PDB file of C-alpha atoms in Angstrom:
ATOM      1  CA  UNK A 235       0.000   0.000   0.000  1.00 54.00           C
ATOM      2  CA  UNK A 236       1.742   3.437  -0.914  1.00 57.00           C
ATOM      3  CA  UNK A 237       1.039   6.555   1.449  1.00 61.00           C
ATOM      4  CA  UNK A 238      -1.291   9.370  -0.333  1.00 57.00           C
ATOM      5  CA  UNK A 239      -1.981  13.342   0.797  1.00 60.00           C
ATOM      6  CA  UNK A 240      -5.194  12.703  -1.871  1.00 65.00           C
ATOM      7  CA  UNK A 241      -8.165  12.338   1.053  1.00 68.00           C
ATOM      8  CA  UNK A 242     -10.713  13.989  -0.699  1.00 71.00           C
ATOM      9  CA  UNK A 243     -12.725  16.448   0.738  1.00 78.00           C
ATOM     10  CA  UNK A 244     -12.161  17.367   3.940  1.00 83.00           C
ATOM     11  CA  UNK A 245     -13.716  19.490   6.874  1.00 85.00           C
ATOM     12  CA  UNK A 246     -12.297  21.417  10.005  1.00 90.00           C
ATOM     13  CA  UNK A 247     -13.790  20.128  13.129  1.00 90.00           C
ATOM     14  CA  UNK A 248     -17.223  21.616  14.052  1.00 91.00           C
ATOM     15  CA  UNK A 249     -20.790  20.792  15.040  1.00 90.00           C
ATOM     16  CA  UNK A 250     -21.596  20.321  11.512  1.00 89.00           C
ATOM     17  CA  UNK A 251     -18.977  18.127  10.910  1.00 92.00           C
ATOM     18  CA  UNK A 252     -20.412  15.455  14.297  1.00 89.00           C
ATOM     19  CA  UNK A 253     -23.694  16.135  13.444  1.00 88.00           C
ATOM     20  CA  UNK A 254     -23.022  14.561   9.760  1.00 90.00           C
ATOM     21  CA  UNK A 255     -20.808  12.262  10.718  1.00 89.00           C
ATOM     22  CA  UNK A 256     -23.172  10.538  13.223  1.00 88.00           C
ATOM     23  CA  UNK A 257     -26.191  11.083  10.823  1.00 89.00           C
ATOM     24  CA  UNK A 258     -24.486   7.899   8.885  1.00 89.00           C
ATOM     25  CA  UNK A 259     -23.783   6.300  12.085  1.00 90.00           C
ATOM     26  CA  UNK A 260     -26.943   3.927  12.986  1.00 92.00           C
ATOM     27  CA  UNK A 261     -27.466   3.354  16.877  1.00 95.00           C
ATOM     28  CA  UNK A 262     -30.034   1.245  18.782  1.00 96.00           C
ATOM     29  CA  UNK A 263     -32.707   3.321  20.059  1.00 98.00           C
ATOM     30  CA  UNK A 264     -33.402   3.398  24.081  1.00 98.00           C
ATOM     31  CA  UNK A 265     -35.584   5.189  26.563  1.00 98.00           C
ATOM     32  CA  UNK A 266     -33.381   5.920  30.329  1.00 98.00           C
ATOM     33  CA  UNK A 267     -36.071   6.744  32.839  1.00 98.00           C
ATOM     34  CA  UNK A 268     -35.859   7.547  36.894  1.00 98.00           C
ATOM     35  CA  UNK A 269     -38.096   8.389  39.666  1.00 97.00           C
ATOM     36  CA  UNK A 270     -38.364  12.256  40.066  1.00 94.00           C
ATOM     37  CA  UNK A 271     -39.598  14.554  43.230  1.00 93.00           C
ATOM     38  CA  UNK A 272     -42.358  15.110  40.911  1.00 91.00           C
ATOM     39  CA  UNK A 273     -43.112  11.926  39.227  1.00 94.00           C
ATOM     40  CA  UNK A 274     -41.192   9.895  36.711  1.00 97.00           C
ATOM     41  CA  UNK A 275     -39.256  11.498  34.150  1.00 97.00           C
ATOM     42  CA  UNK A 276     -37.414   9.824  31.056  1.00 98.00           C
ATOM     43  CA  UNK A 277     -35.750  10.816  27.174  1.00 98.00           C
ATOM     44  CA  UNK A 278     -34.993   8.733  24.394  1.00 98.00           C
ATOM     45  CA  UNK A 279     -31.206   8.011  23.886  1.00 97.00           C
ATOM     46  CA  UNK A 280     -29.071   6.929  21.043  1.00 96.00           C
ATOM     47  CA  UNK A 281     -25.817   7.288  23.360  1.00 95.00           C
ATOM     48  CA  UNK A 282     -26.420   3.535  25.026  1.00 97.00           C
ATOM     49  CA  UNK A 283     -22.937   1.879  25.290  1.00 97.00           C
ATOM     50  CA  UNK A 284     -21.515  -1.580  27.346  1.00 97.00           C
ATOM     51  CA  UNK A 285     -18.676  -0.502  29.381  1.00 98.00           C
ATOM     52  CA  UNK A 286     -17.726  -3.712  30.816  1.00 97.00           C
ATOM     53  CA  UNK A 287     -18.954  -7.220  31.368  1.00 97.00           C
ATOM     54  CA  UNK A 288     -17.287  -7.865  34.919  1.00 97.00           C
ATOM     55  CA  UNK A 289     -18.828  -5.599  36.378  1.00 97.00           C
ATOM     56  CA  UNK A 290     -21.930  -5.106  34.179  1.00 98.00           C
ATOM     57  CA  UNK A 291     -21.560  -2.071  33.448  1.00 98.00           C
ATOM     58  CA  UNK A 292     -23.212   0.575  30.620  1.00 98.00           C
ATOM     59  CA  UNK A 293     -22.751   4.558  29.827  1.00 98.00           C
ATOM     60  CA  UNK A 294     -24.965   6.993  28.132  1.00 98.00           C
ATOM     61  CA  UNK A 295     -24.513  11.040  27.884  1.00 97.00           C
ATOM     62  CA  UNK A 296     -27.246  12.907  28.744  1.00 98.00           C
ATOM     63  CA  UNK A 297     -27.558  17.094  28.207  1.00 97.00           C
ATOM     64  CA  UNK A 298     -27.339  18.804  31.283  1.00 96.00           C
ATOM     65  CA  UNK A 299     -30.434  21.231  30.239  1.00 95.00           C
ATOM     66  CA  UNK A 300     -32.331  18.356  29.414  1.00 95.00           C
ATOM     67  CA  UNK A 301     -35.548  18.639  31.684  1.00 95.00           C
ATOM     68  CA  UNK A 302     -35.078  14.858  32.806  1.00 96.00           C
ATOM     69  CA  UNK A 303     -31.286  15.859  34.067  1.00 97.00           C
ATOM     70  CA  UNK A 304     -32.587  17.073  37.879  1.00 97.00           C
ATOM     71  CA  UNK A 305     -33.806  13.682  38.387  1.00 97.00           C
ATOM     72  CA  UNK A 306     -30.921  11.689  36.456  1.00 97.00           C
ATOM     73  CA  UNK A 307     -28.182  13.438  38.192  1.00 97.00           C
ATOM     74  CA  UNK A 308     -29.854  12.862  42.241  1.00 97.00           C
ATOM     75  CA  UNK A 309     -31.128   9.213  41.463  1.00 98.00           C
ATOM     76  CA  UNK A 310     -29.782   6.208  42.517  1.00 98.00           C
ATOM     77  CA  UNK A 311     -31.124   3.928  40.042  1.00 98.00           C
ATOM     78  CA  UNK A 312     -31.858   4.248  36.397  1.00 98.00           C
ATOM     79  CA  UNK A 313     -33.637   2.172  34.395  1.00 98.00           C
ATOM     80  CA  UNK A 314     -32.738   1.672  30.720  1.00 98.00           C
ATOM     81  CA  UNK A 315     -34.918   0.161  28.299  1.00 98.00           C
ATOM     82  CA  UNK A 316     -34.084  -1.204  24.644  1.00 98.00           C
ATOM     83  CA  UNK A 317     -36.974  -0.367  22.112  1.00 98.00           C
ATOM     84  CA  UNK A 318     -38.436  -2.891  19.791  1.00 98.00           C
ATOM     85  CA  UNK A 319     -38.696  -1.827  15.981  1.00 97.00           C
ATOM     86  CA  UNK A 320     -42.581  -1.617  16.833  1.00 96.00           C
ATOM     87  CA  UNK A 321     -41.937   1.359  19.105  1.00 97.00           C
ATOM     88  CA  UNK A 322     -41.297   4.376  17.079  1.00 97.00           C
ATOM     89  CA  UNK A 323     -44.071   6.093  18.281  1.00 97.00           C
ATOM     90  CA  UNK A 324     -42.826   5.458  21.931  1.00 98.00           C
ATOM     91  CA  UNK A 325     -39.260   7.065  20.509  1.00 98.00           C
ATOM     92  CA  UNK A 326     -41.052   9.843  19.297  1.00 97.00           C
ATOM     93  CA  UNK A 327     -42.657  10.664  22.949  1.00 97.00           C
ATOM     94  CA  UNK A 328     -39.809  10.065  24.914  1.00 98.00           C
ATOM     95  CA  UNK A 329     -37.471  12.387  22.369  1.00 97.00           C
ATOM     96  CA  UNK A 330     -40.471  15.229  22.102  1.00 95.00           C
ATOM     97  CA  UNK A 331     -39.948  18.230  24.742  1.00 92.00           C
ATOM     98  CA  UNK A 332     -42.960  19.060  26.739  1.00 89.00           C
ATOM     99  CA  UNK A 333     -44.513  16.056  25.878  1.00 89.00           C
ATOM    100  CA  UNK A 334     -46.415  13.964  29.282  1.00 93.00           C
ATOM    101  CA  UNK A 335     -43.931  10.747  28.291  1.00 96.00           C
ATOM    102  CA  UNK A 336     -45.721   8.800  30.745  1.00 97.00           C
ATOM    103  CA  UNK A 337     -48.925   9.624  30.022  1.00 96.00           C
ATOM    104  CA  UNK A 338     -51.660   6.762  28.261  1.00 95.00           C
ATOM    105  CA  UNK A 339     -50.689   5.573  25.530  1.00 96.00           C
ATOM    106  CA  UNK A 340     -47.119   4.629  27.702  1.00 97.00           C
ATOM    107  CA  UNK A 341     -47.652   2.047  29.097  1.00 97.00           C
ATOM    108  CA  UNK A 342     -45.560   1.480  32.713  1.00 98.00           C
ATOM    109  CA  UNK A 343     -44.943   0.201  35.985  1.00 98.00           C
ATOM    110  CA  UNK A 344     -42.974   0.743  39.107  1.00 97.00           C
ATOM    111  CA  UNK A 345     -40.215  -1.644  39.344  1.00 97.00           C
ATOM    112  CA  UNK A 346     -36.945  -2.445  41.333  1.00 98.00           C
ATOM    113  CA  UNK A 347     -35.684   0.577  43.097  1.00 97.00           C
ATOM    114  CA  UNK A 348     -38.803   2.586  42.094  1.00 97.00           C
ATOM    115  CA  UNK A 349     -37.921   3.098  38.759  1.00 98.00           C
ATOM    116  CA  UNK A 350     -40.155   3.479  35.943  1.00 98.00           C
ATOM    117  CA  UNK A 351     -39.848  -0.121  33.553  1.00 98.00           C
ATOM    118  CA  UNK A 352     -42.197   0.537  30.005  1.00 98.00           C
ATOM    119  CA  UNK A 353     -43.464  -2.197  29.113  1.00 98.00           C
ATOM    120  CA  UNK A 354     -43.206  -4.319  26.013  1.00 97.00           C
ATOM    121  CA  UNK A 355     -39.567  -3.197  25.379  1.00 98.00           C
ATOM    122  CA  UNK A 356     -37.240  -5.745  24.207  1.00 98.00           C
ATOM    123  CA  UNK A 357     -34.897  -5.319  27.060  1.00 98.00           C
ATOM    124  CA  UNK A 358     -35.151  -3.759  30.397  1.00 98.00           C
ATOM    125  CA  UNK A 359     -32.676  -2.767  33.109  1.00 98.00           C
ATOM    126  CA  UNK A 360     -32.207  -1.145  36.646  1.00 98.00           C
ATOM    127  CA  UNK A 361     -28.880   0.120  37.148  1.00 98.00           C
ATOM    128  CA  UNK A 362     -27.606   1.431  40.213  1.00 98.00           C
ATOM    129  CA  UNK A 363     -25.836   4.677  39.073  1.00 98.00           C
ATOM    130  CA  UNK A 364     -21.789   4.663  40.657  1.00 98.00           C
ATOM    131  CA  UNK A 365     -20.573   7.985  38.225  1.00 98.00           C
ATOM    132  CA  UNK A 366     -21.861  11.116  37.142  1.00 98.00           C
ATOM    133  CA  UNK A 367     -18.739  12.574  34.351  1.00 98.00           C
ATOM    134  CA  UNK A 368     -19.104  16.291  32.849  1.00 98.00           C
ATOM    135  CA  UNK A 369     -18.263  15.779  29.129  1.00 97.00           C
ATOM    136  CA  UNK A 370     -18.653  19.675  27.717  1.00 95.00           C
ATOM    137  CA  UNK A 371     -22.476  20.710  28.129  1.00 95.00           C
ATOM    138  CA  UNK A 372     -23.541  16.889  28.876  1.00 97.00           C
ATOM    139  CA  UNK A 373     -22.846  14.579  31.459  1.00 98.00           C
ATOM    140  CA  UNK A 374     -21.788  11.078  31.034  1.00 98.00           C
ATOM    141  CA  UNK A 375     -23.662   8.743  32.951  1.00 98.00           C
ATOM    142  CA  UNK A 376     -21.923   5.464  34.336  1.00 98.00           C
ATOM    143  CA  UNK A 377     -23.992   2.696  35.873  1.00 98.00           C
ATOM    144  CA  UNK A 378     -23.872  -0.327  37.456  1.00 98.00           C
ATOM    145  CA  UNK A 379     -26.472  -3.125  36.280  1.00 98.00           C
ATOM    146  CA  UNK A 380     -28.782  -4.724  39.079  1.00 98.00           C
ATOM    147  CA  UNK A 381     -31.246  -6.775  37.502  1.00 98.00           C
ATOM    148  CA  UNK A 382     -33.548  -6.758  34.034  1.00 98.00           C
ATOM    149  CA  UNK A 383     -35.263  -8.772  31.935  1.00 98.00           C
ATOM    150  CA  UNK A 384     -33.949  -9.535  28.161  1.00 97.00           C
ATOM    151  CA  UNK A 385     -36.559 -11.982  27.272  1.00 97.00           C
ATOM    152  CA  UNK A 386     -38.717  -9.081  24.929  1.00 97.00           C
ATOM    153  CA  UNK A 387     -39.297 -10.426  21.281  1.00 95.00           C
ATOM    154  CA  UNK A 388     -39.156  -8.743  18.357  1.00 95.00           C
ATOM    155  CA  UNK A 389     -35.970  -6.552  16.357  1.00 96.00           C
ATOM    156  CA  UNK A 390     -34.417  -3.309  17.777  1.00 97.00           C
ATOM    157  CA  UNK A 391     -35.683   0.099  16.926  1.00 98.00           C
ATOM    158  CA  UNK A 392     -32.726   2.117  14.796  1.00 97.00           C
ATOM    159  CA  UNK A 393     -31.759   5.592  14.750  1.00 96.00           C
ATOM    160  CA  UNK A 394     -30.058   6.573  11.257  1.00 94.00           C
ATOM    161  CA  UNK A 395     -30.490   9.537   8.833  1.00 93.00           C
ATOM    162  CA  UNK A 396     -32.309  11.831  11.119  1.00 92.00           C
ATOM    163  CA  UNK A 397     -34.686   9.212  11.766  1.00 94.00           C
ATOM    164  CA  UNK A 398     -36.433   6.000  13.875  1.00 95.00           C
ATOM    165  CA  UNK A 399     -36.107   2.812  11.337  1.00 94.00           C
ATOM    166  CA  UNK A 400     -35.489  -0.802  11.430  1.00 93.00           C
ATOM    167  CA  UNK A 401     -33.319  -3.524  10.117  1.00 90.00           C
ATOM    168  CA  UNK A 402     -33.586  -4.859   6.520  1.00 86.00           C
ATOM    169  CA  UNK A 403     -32.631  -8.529   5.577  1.00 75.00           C
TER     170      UNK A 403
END
């Protein structure tokens, strides 16, 4: 292979630049919720990464405006909750500001630690948060799996191109 300086088009760091960039990137869709002083509170997220198997671990960045960041950054427990491909609409409430997330047609239940657990996701988990990390105007959440339930059926909701979509075979 011979070196080149020919790498086409190129851009200077900027918002632009990450926003297209992760545009083409396609991530699995999940909804984070938490018990709040007033009532449960929850956002969609795209950020959802495994940290480490031993000890289960995950991460996902949350804005520290966001309106669900008061109760995020003073809970103990979070729960996280992988969305089926038949749960756009559920994306789309969770993501929307103002919107009452938990509110019929959510459907939802109080589980481990308090936290809100939707039901008829593909995967749920309680994690017991164990870091809190301020990454620019967001904060990187770290936390500690307790218990869940992987046993939903179905294909995972995707996040590509500005938009909720699914898998094709």
């Amino acid at each position: 292979m011979t070196a080149t300086s020919d790498l086409g088009v190129h851009q200077l760091a900027s918002p632009d630049l990450l926003r297209s960039a992760f545009r083409r990137h396609a991530a699995g869709v999940a909804v984070i919720t938490a018990r709040g002083e007033a009532g449960p509170v929850g956002f969609t997220a795209t950020s959802l990464t495994s940290v480490s198997a031993e000890p289960p671990m995950l991460s996902f960045g949350i804005s520290a405006g966001s309106s669900s960041w008061p109760a995020i950054s003073s809970a103990d427990h979070v729960g996280i909750h992988i969305l089926g491909e038949h749960q756009r609409d559920l994306a789309a409430t969770f993501a929307r500001s103002g919107a009452d997330r938990f509110a019929a047609p959510t459907s939802w239940r109080e589980g481990p630690e308090g936290v809100p657990v939707l039901d008829g996701v593909l995967v749920w988990l309680v994690c017991r948060v164990v870091a809190l990390v301020p990454a620019a105007e967001n904060r990187i959440v770290l936390a500690e799996v307790a218990v869940g339930d992987p046993t939903g059926t179905g294909r995972p909701l995707l996040y590509h191109q500005g938009r909720f979509t699914a898998l094709r075979d």
